[in-house]
Short mmCIF file of N, CA and C in Angstrom, two decimals:
data_model
loop_
_atom_site.label_atom_id
_atom_site.label_comp_id
_atom_site.label_asym_id
_atom_site.label_seq_id
_atom_site.Cartn_x
_atom_site.Cartn_y
_atom_site.Cartn_z
N MET U 1 22.80 1.03 5.38
CA MET U 1 21.68 0.17 5.09
C MET U 1 20.68 0.90 4.15
N PRO U 2 20.22 0.24 3.06
CA PRO U 2 19.28 0.92 2.21
C PRO U 2 17.94 1.18 2.84
N THR U 3 17.35 2.30 2.49
CA THR U 3 16.03 2.61 2.99
C THR U 3 14.96 1.96 2.13
N ASP U 4 15.20 1.74 0.86
CA ASP U 4 14.25 1.23 -0.06
C ASP U 4 14.61 -0.26 -0.30
N LEU U 5 13.72 -1.19 0.18
CA LEU U 5 14.08 -2.59 0.18
C LEU U 5 13.64 -3.27 -1.16
N ARG U 6 13.00 -2.51 -2.00
CA ARG U 6 12.58 -3.04 -3.32
C ARG U 6 13.82 -3.17 -4.19
N VAL U 7 13.82 -4.25 -4.99
CA VAL U 7 14.93 -4.46 -5.95
C VAL U 7 14.54 -3.73 -7.20
N ARG U 8 15.51 -2.96 -7.71
CA ARG U 8 15.24 -2.22 -8.98
C ARG U 8 15.99 -2.86 -10.10
N TYR U 9 15.41 -2.99 -11.23
CA TYR U 9 16.08 -3.61 -12.32
C TYR U 9 16.31 -2.50 -13.35
N ASP U 10 17.51 -2.60 -14.03
CA ASP U 10 17.85 -1.53 -14.99
C ASP U 10 16.99 -1.61 -16.23
N GLU U 11 17.12 -0.55 -17.01
CA GLU U 11 16.34 -0.41 -18.21
C GLU U 11 16.57 -1.57 -19.17
N GLY U 12 17.75 -2.06 -19.28
CA GLY U 12 18.10 -3.13 -20.20
C GLY U 12 17.27 -4.40 -19.93
N VAL U 13 17.12 -4.75 -18.66
CA VAL U 13 16.31 -5.91 -18.31
C VAL U 13 14.88 -5.74 -18.64
N ARG U 14 14.35 -4.55 -18.32
CA ARG U 14 12.94 -4.25 -18.69
C ARG U 14 12.73 -4.26 -20.20
N ARG U 15 13.72 -3.73 -20.91
CA ARG U 15 13.65 -3.69 -22.41
C ARG U 15 13.64 -5.11 -23.00
N ARG U 16 14.50 -5.98 -22.40
CA ARG U 16 14.50 -7.40 -22.87
C ARG U 16 13.17 -8.06 -22.59
N ALA U 17 12.58 -7.79 -21.41
CA ALA U 17 11.28 -8.35 -21.06
C ALA U 17 10.26 -7.84 -22.02
N ALA U 18 10.27 -6.57 -22.40
CA ALA U 18 9.32 -5.98 -23.34
C ALA U 18 9.49 -6.67 -24.71
N GLU U 19 10.70 -6.96 -25.16
CA GLU U 19 10.91 -7.61 -26.43
C GLU U 19 10.30 -9.01 -26.40
N MET U 20 10.45 -9.72 -25.25
CA MET U 20 9.83 -11.04 -25.16
C MET U 20 8.30 -10.97 -25.11
N PHE U 21 7.72 -9.92 -24.43
CA PHE U 21 6.31 -9.79 -24.47
C PHE U 21 5.78 -9.55 -25.88
N ALA U 22 6.52 -8.70 -26.64
CA ALA U 22 6.18 -8.41 -28.03
C ALA U 22 6.24 -9.64 -28.93
N GLU U 23 7.17 -10.58 -28.59
CA GLU U 23 7.28 -11.85 -29.33
C GLU U 23 6.21 -12.84 -28.94
N GLY U 24 5.39 -12.47 -27.90
CA GLY U 24 4.34 -13.32 -27.52
C GLY U 24 4.60 -14.18 -26.26
N SER U 25 5.67 -14.01 -25.62
CA SER U 25 5.93 -14.74 -24.38
C SER U 25 5.06 -14.18 -23.27
N GLY U 26 4.67 -15.07 -22.41
CA GLY U 26 3.92 -14.66 -21.18
C GLY U 26 4.79 -14.28 -20.09
N TYR U 27 4.25 -13.85 -18.98
CA TYR U 27 5.09 -13.39 -17.88
C TYR U 27 5.90 -14.48 -17.25
N ARG U 28 5.31 -15.67 -17.15
CA ARG U 28 6.01 -16.81 -16.49
C ARG U 28 7.26 -17.20 -17.30
N ALA U 29 7.01 -17.33 -18.67
CA ALA U 29 8.15 -17.74 -19.53
C ALA U 29 9.25 -16.62 -19.50
N THR U 30 8.82 -15.36 -19.49
CA THR U 30 9.81 -14.28 -19.48
C THR U 30 10.55 -14.31 -18.12
N ALA U 31 9.83 -14.55 -17.04
CA ALA U 31 10.52 -14.55 -15.71
C ALA U 31 11.54 -15.68 -15.69
N GLY U 32 11.14 -16.82 -16.25
CA GLY U 32 12.09 -17.98 -16.21
C GLY U 32 13.30 -17.72 -17.04
N GLU U 33 13.11 -17.14 -18.20
CA GLU U 33 14.20 -16.87 -19.10
C GLU U 33 15.18 -15.83 -18.55
N LEU U 34 14.62 -14.80 -17.85
CA LEU U 34 15.51 -13.74 -17.36
C LEU U 34 15.91 -13.94 -15.89
N GLY U 35 15.35 -15.03 -15.25
CA GLY U 35 15.75 -15.31 -13.91
C GLY U 35 15.19 -14.30 -12.91
N LEU U 36 13.97 -13.82 -13.12
CA LEU U 36 13.41 -12.79 -12.26
C LEU U 36 12.18 -13.38 -11.57
N PRO U 37 11.74 -12.75 -10.47
CA PRO U 37 10.50 -13.21 -9.77
C PRO U 37 9.30 -13.04 -10.68
N PRO U 38 8.43 -14.06 -10.77
CA PRO U 38 7.30 -13.98 -11.66
C PRO U 38 6.31 -12.80 -11.30
N THR U 39 6.24 -12.53 -10.01
CA THR U 39 5.32 -11.43 -9.60
C THR U 39 5.83 -10.05 -10.21
N THR U 40 7.10 -9.86 -10.23
CA THR U 40 7.65 -8.60 -10.79
C THR U 40 7.39 -8.58 -12.31
N VAL U 41 7.66 -9.67 -12.94
CA VAL U 41 7.46 -9.72 -14.38
C VAL U 41 5.96 -9.58 -14.75
N ARG U 42 5.14 -10.08 -13.95
CA ARG U 42 3.68 -10.00 -14.14
C ARG U 42 3.26 -8.54 -14.12
N LYS U 43 3.78 -7.76 -13.14
CA LYS U 43 3.51 -6.30 -13.08
C LYS U 43 4.00 -5.62 -14.37
N TRP U 44 5.22 -5.99 -14.78
CA TRP U 44 5.78 -5.37 -16.02
C TRP U 44 4.93 -5.67 -17.18
N HIS U 45 4.39 -6.93 -17.30
CA HIS U 45 3.51 -7.33 -18.41
C HIS U 45 2.28 -6.49 -18.43
N ARG U 46 1.68 -6.30 -17.22
CA ARG U 46 0.47 -5.43 -17.19
C ARG U 46 0.74 -4.01 -17.61
N THR U 47 1.87 -3.48 -17.10
CA THR U 47 2.24 -2.11 -17.56
C THR U 47 2.53 -2.02 -19.02
N TYR U 48 3.17 -3.03 -19.59
CA TYR U 48 3.48 -3.04 -21.02
C TYR U 48 2.21 -3.11 -21.81
N ALA U 49 1.28 -4.01 -21.36
CA ALA U 49 0.01 -4.10 -22.05
C ALA U 49 -0.82 -2.75 -22.00
N ALA U 50 -0.73 -2.12 -20.82
CA ALA U 50 -1.49 -0.88 -20.63
C ALA U 50 -0.95 0.35 -21.34
N ILE U 51 0.33 0.58 -21.23
CA ILE U 51 0.86 1.84 -21.76
C ILE U 51 2.07 1.65 -22.66
N GLY U 52 2.42 0.45 -22.93
CA GLY U 52 3.48 0.18 -23.93
C GLY U 52 4.89 0.23 -23.30
N LEU U 53 5.85 0.25 -24.30
CA LEU U 53 7.30 0.17 -24.00
C LEU U 53 7.73 1.39 -23.18
N GLU U 54 7.31 2.60 -23.58
CA GLU U 54 7.75 3.76 -22.89
C GLU U 54 7.35 3.79 -21.42
N GLY U 55 6.16 3.30 -21.11
CA GLY U 55 5.69 3.25 -19.72
C GLY U 55 6.52 2.28 -18.95
N LEU U 56 6.83 1.11 -19.57
CA LEU U 56 7.64 0.07 -18.89
C LEU U 56 9.06 0.64 -18.62
N LEU U 57 9.63 1.34 -19.56
CA LEU U 57 11.03 1.77 -19.41
C LEU U 57 11.07 2.99 -18.45
N SER U 58 10.01 3.72 -18.31
CA SER U 58 10.04 4.87 -17.33
C SER U 58 9.72 4.42 -15.91
N MET U 59 9.44 3.15 -15.65
CA MET U 59 9.16 2.67 -14.27
C MET U 59 10.39 2.97 -13.39
N GLY U 60 10.04 3.16 -12.10
CA GLY U 60 11.19 3.35 -11.13
C GLY U 60 11.48 4.83 -10.93
N GLY U 61 10.96 5.69 -11.77
CA GLY U 61 11.18 7.14 -11.60
C GLY U 61 10.17 7.69 -10.62
N SER U 62 9.73 8.89 -10.84
CA SER U 62 8.77 9.52 -9.99
C SER U 62 7.41 8.93 -10.20
N CYS U 63 6.56 8.98 -9.21
CA CYS U 63 5.22 8.39 -9.31
C CYS U 63 4.32 9.31 -10.10
N ARG U 64 3.52 8.71 -10.93
CA ARG U 64 2.54 9.51 -11.71
C ARG U 64 1.36 9.94 -10.84
N SER U 65 0.81 11.03 -11.09
CA SER U 65 -0.42 11.39 -10.43
C SER U 65 -1.55 11.51 -11.40
N TYR U 66 -2.71 11.15 -11.00
CA TYR U 66 -3.89 11.18 -11.84
C TYR U 66 -4.95 12.05 -11.28
N SER U 67 -5.69 12.63 -12.16
CA SER U 67 -6.77 13.61 -11.73
C SER U 67 -7.90 12.77 -11.03
N TRP U 68 -8.70 13.50 -10.33
CA TRP U 68 -9.86 12.86 -9.68
C TRP U 68 -10.77 12.26 -10.72
N GLU U 69 -10.98 12.93 -11.81
CA GLU U 69 -11.86 12.44 -12.86
C GLU U 69 -11.38 11.14 -13.44
N VAL U 70 -10.07 11.01 -13.66
CA VAL U 70 -9.50 9.73 -14.19
C VAL U 70 -9.71 8.62 -13.14
N LYS U 71 -9.45 8.91 -11.92
CA LYS U 71 -9.54 7.90 -10.92
C LYS U 71 -11.03 7.38 -10.82
N VAL U 72 -11.98 8.30 -10.79
CA VAL U 72 -13.37 7.92 -10.68
C VAL U 72 -13.79 7.14 -11.95
N ALA U 73 -13.42 7.64 -13.07
CA ALA U 73 -13.80 6.90 -14.31
C ALA U 73 -13.25 5.49 -14.36
N ALA U 74 -12.01 5.37 -13.97
CA ALA U 74 -11.33 4.06 -14.04
C ALA U 74 -11.98 3.12 -13.01
N ALA U 75 -12.20 3.58 -11.82
CA ALA U 75 -12.78 2.76 -10.75
C ALA U 75 -14.23 2.36 -11.14
N LYS U 76 -14.94 3.33 -11.63
CA LYS U 76 -16.31 3.10 -12.04
C LYS U 76 -16.40 2.05 -13.14
N ALA U 77 -15.48 2.08 -14.15
CA ALA U 77 -15.44 1.15 -15.23
C ALA U 77 -15.19 -0.27 -14.73
N VAL U 78 -14.32 -0.40 -13.72
CA VAL U 78 -14.01 -1.72 -13.17
C VAL U 78 -15.13 -2.22 -12.26
N VAL U 79 -15.61 -1.37 -11.30
CA VAL U 79 -16.53 -1.81 -10.37
C VAL U 79 -17.94 -1.93 -10.92
N ASP U 80 -18.45 -0.85 -11.57
CA ASP U 80 -19.79 -0.83 -12.07
C ASP U 80 -19.91 -1.45 -13.43
N GLY U 81 -18.90 -1.25 -14.29
CA GLY U 81 -18.94 -1.73 -15.66
C GLY U 81 -18.37 -3.14 -15.83
N ALA U 82 -17.76 -3.66 -14.78
CA ALA U 82 -17.18 -5.01 -14.82
C ALA U 82 -16.17 -5.17 -15.96
N GLU U 83 -15.45 -4.16 -16.24
CA GLU U 83 -14.44 -4.29 -17.31
C GLU U 83 -13.15 -4.87 -16.74
N PRO U 84 -12.42 -5.55 -17.50
CA PRO U 84 -11.08 -6.11 -17.07
C PRO U 84 -10.18 -4.91 -16.67
N LYS U 85 -9.38 -5.12 -15.64
CA LYS U 85 -8.50 -4.10 -15.18
C LYS U 85 -7.47 -3.74 -16.25
N ALA U 86 -7.00 -4.72 -16.95
CA ALA U 86 -5.96 -4.45 -17.98
C ALA U 86 -6.55 -3.46 -19.08
N ASP U 87 -7.78 -3.71 -19.49
CA ASP U 87 -8.38 -2.86 -20.53
C ASP U 87 -8.54 -1.40 -19.99
N VAL U 88 -8.96 -1.28 -18.67
CA VAL U 88 -9.12 0.04 -18.07
C VAL U 88 -7.75 0.75 -17.97
N MET U 89 -6.72 -0.05 -17.59
CA MET U 89 -5.44 0.58 -17.51
C MET U 89 -4.96 1.10 -18.91
N ALA U 90 -5.24 0.34 -19.89
CA ALA U 90 -4.85 0.75 -21.29
C ALA U 90 -5.62 1.99 -21.72
N ARG U 91 -6.94 2.00 -21.47
CA ARG U 91 -7.77 3.12 -21.86
C ARG U 91 -7.38 4.44 -21.18
N TYR U 92 -7.10 4.37 -19.91
CA TYR U 92 -6.80 5.59 -19.18
C TYR U 92 -5.33 5.89 -18.96
N GLY U 93 -4.45 5.03 -19.46
CA GLY U 93 -3.00 5.22 -19.37
C GLY U 93 -2.48 5.10 -17.98
N ILE U 94 -3.06 4.16 -17.23
CA ILE U 94 -2.60 3.95 -15.85
C ILE U 94 -1.39 3.04 -15.91
N ALA U 95 -0.35 3.48 -15.26
CA ALA U 95 0.99 2.78 -15.45
C ALA U 95 1.08 1.57 -14.56
N SER U 96 0.34 1.46 -13.48
CA SER U 96 0.53 0.43 -12.49
C SER U 96 -0.81 -0.14 -12.07
N PHE U 97 -0.81 -1.42 -11.72
CA PHE U 97 -1.99 -2.13 -11.28
C PHE U 97 -2.35 -1.69 -9.88
N SER U 98 -1.35 -1.40 -9.03
CA SER U 98 -1.62 -1.14 -7.61
C SER U 98 -2.53 0.09 -7.35
N PRO U 99 -2.31 1.20 -7.96
CA PRO U 99 -3.20 2.33 -7.71
C PRO U 99 -4.69 2.03 -8.16
N LEU U 100 -4.83 1.35 -9.26
CA LEU U 100 -6.14 1.01 -9.70
C LEU U 100 -6.85 0.10 -8.69
N GLU U 101 -6.13 -0.79 -8.10
CA GLU U 101 -6.73 -1.67 -7.08
C GLU U 101 -7.13 -0.83 -5.90
N ARG U 102 -6.30 0.14 -5.46
CA ARG U 102 -6.66 0.95 -4.29
C ARG U 102 -7.89 1.83 -4.64
N TRP U 103 -7.94 2.35 -5.85
CA TRP U 103 -9.02 3.18 -6.20
C TRP U 103 -10.38 2.39 -6.21
N CYS U 104 -10.29 1.18 -6.73
CA CYS U 104 -11.52 0.38 -6.81
C CYS U 104 -11.96 0.05 -5.41
N LYS U 105 -11.05 -0.26 -4.47
CA LYS U 105 -11.43 -0.62 -3.14
C LYS U 105 -12.12 0.64 -2.45
N ALA U 106 -11.45 1.81 -2.62
CA ALA U 106 -12.06 2.99 -2.00
C ALA U 106 -13.39 3.36 -2.62
N TYR U 107 -13.52 3.14 -3.91
CA TYR U 107 -14.81 3.41 -4.59
C TYR U 107 -15.89 2.51 -4.06
N ARG U 108 -15.55 1.25 -3.90
CA ARG U 108 -16.55 0.29 -3.41
C ARG U 108 -16.97 0.65 -2.00
N GLU U 109 -16.05 1.08 -1.14
CA GLU U 109 -16.32 1.33 0.22
C GLU U 109 -16.99 2.62 0.53
N ALA U 110 -16.61 3.68 -0.23
CA ALA U 110 -17.15 5.05 0.11
C ALA U 110 -17.53 5.90 -1.03
N GLY U 111 -17.56 5.33 -2.30
CA GLY U 111 -18.00 6.05 -3.45
C GLY U 111 -16.96 6.95 -3.99
N PRO U 112 -17.35 7.81 -4.98
CA PRO U 112 -16.39 8.64 -5.65
C PRO U 112 -15.69 9.67 -4.76
N ASP U 113 -16.34 10.13 -3.75
CA ASP U 113 -15.69 11.12 -2.88
C ASP U 113 -14.46 10.61 -2.18
N ALA U 114 -14.39 9.29 -1.99
CA ALA U 114 -13.19 8.74 -1.39
C ALA U 114 -11.90 8.89 -2.22
N LEU U 115 -12.09 9.19 -3.47
CA LEU U 115 -11.00 9.38 -4.44
C LEU U 115 -10.53 10.79 -4.53
N ARG U 116 -11.23 11.70 -3.88
CA ARG U 116 -10.84 13.14 -3.91
C ARG U 116 -9.45 13.32 -3.22
N PRO U 117 -8.65 14.25 -3.78
CA PRO U 117 -7.36 14.51 -3.22
C PRO U 117 -7.51 15.07 -1.78
N ARG U 118 -6.64 14.55 -0.89
CA ARG U 118 -6.63 15.01 0.47
C ARG U 118 -5.53 16.04 0.64
N PRO U 119 -5.69 17.01 1.56
CA PRO U 119 -4.59 17.96 1.80
C PRO U 119 -3.38 17.31 2.36
N LYS U 120 -2.23 17.72 1.90
CA LYS U 120 -0.96 17.20 2.35
C LYS U 120 -0.43 17.94 3.58
N GLY U 121 0.34 17.26 4.38
CA GLY U 121 0.99 17.93 5.47
C GLY U 121 0.13 18.09 6.75
N ARG U 122 0.71 18.72 7.67
CA ARG U 122 0.06 18.91 8.97
C ARG U 122 -0.95 20.03 8.90
N PRO U 123 -2.11 19.87 9.44
CA PRO U 123 -3.10 20.95 9.42
C PRO U 123 -2.57 22.17 10.13
N LYS U 124 -3.08 23.36 9.78
CA LYS U 124 -2.67 24.58 10.42
C LYS U 124 -3.22 24.60 11.85
N GLY U 125 -2.46 25.11 12.75
CA GLY U 125 -2.90 25.21 14.15
C GLY U 125 -2.75 23.90 14.92
N SER U 126 -2.09 22.91 14.39
CA SER U 126 -1.94 21.63 15.09
C SER U 126 -0.84 21.72 16.15
N LYS U 127 0.02 22.71 16.01
CA LYS U 127 1.06 22.88 17.03
C LYS U 127 0.56 23.74 18.13
N ALA U 128 1.03 23.52 19.34
CA ALA U 128 0.59 24.27 20.50
C ALA U 128 0.84 25.74 20.28
N ALA U 129 -0.04 26.62 20.77
CA ALA U 129 0.07 28.05 20.57
C ALA U 129 1.29 28.62 21.19
N GLY U 130 1.74 28.07 22.31
CA GLY U 130 2.82 28.59 23.10
C GLY U 130 4.18 28.18 22.46
N GLY U 131 4.19 27.56 21.36
CA GLY U 131 5.46 27.20 20.74
C GLY U 131 5.98 25.85 21.22
N GLY U 132 5.21 25.13 22.04
CA GLY U 132 5.68 23.87 22.54
C GLY U 132 4.86 23.54 23.79
N THR U 133 5.24 22.42 24.40
CA THR U 133 4.50 22.00 25.57
C THR U 133 5.35 22.42 26.80
N SER U 134 4.68 22.77 27.88
CA SER U 134 5.34 23.13 29.08
C SER U 134 5.77 21.86 29.83
N ARG U 135 6.56 21.98 30.83
CA ARG U 135 7.06 20.85 31.57
C ARG U 135 5.82 20.12 32.20
N GLU U 136 4.93 20.94 32.73
CA GLU U 136 3.71 20.40 33.40
C GLU U 136 2.89 19.58 32.43
N GLN U 137 2.69 20.09 31.20
CA GLN U 137 1.90 19.44 30.20
C GLN U 137 2.64 18.09 29.83
N GLU U 138 3.91 18.17 29.63
CA GLU U 138 4.65 16.98 29.31
C GLU U 138 4.55 15.91 30.40
N LEU U 139 4.60 16.32 31.68
CA LEU U 139 4.47 15.31 32.80
C LEU U 139 3.07 14.76 32.76
N GLU U 140 2.03 15.59 32.57
CA GLU U 140 0.66 15.09 32.55
C GLU U 140 0.51 14.06 31.39
N ARG U 141 1.11 14.32 30.27
CA ARG U 141 1.04 13.42 29.14
C ARG U 141 1.68 12.07 29.49
N ARG U 142 2.84 12.17 30.17
CA ARG U 142 3.51 11.00 30.56
C ARG U 142 2.77 10.15 31.59
N VAL U 143 2.13 10.81 32.53
CA VAL U 143 1.33 10.16 33.56
C VAL U 143 0.13 9.47 32.90
N ARG U 144 -0.49 10.08 31.94
CA ARG U 144 -1.60 9.43 31.26
C ARG U 144 -1.12 8.21 30.48
N LYS U 145 0.02 8.24 29.89
CA LYS U 145 0.57 7.12 29.15
C LYS U 145 0.86 5.91 30.09
N LEU U 146 1.53 6.30 31.24
CA LEU U 146 1.84 5.29 32.22
C LEU U 146 0.63 4.62 32.81
N GLU U 147 -0.36 5.46 33.09
CA GLU U 147 -1.64 4.93 33.62
C GLU U 147 -2.35 3.95 32.61
N ALA U 148 -2.25 4.32 31.35
CA ALA U 148 -2.83 3.41 30.31
C ALA U 148 -2.03 2.11 30.26
N GLU U 149 -0.72 2.20 30.30
CA GLU U 149 0.09 0.96 30.34
C GLU U 149 -0.23 0.10 31.57
N ASN U 150 -0.36 0.71 32.67
CA ASN U 150 -0.69 0.06 33.95
C ASN U 150 -2.06 -0.69 33.79
N ALA U 151 -3.07 0.03 33.32
CA ALA U 151 -4.36 -0.53 33.14
C ALA U 151 -4.33 -1.76 32.13
N TYR U 152 -3.55 -1.56 31.10
CA TYR U 152 -3.38 -2.71 30.14
C TYR U 152 -2.72 -3.89 30.82
N LEU U 153 -1.72 -3.76 31.59
CA LEU U 153 -1.04 -4.85 32.20
C LEU U 153 -2.01 -5.53 33.22
N LYS U 154 -2.76 -4.70 33.99
CA LYS U 154 -3.69 -5.28 34.93
C LYS U 154 -4.74 -6.15 34.21
N LYS U 155 -5.24 -5.61 33.15
CA LYS U 155 -6.26 -6.33 32.39
C LYS U 155 -5.69 -7.64 31.79
N SER U 156 -4.38 -7.57 31.29
CA SER U 156 -3.78 -8.75 30.79
C SER U 156 -3.65 -9.87 31.83
N ILE U 157 -3.21 -9.47 33.07
CA ILE U 157 -3.02 -10.38 34.16
C ILE U 157 -4.34 -10.99 34.50
N ALA U 158 -5.37 -10.19 34.54
CA ALA U 158 -6.73 -10.70 34.91
C ALA U 158 -7.24 -11.70 33.89
N LEU U 159 -6.98 -11.42 32.68
CA LEU U 159 -7.50 -12.32 31.61
C LEU U 159 -6.71 -13.66 31.66
N LYS U 160 -5.37 -13.57 31.87
CA LYS U 160 -4.59 -14.79 32.05
C LYS U 160 -5.10 -15.63 33.21
N ALA U 161 -5.38 -14.97 34.35
CA ALA U 161 -5.83 -15.68 35.55
C ALA U 161 -7.19 -16.31 35.28
N GLU U 162 -8.04 -15.60 34.56
CA GLU U 162 -9.39 -16.17 34.22
C GLU U 162 -9.23 -17.35 33.31
N LYS U 163 -8.32 -17.30 32.37
CA LYS U 163 -8.11 -18.40 31.44
C LYS U 163 -7.56 -19.65 32.23
N ARG U 164 -6.66 -19.41 33.13
CA ARG U 164 -6.06 -20.50 33.95
C ARG U 164 -7.18 -21.15 34.82
N SER U 165 -8.04 -20.34 35.38
CA SER U 165 -9.17 -20.90 36.23
C SER U 165 -10.06 -21.71 35.44
N ARG U 166 -10.36 -21.37 34.15
CA ARG U 166 -11.24 -22.12 33.31
C ARG U 166 -10.62 -23.44 32.83
N THR U 167 -9.32 -23.43 32.55
CA THR U 167 -8.64 -24.58 32.04
C THR U 167 -8.11 -25.46 33.15
N GLY U 168 -7.94 -24.91 34.33
CA GLY U 168 -7.33 -25.66 35.42
C GLY U 168 -5.87 -25.90 35.27
N ARG U 169 -5.18 -25.14 34.47
CA ARG U 169 -3.75 -25.26 34.24
C ARG U 169 -2.99 -24.30 35.16
N LYS U 170 -1.81 -24.75 35.57
CA LYS U 170 -0.98 -23.92 36.39
C LYS U 170 -0.09 -23.02 35.51
N PRO U 171 0.26 -21.83 35.97
CA PRO U 171 1.09 -20.98 35.17
C PRO U 171 2.42 -21.59 34.95
N ARG U 172 3.04 -21.24 33.82
CA ARG U 172 4.43 -21.71 33.49
C ARG U 172 5.42 -20.87 34.28
N PRO U 173 6.54 -21.46 34.69
CA PRO U 173 7.53 -20.67 35.44
C PRO U 173 8.24 -19.73 34.60
#
């Protein structure tokens, strides 16, 4: 079973779509002609408009990474400058619409610091010092989990009983 559920189209299909874009076709007409989902072709059209044929043909490879300065400048241009996203993508060479949307959302919510790179991986010292958990610690963890499940079920039963008493309905068998 495939782990990646996205459908990938070969370079020939993307090249034909780029030719149609160059001839002036919109994404809907191109999608209809090639028998592709319009949402996919719309993303291709944005990429083609932003960084051209080479960007469209290189899609599906490794993800591009952008510096913090580029992310902040692009998000600021869209959010504060009210510039169209397609123009910003073209100016900064952003290959996809999705990261720009995420950057704008983060910039609106928490400012430029939200776009700073975060450290990858597990923080140092996150593993127990003894090399693992003891049997006693494992049992304590399991008891806490079961107690939480028990409390959740009791609360659920109480809420259902309260709802039945307010509506006057009998429980279903």
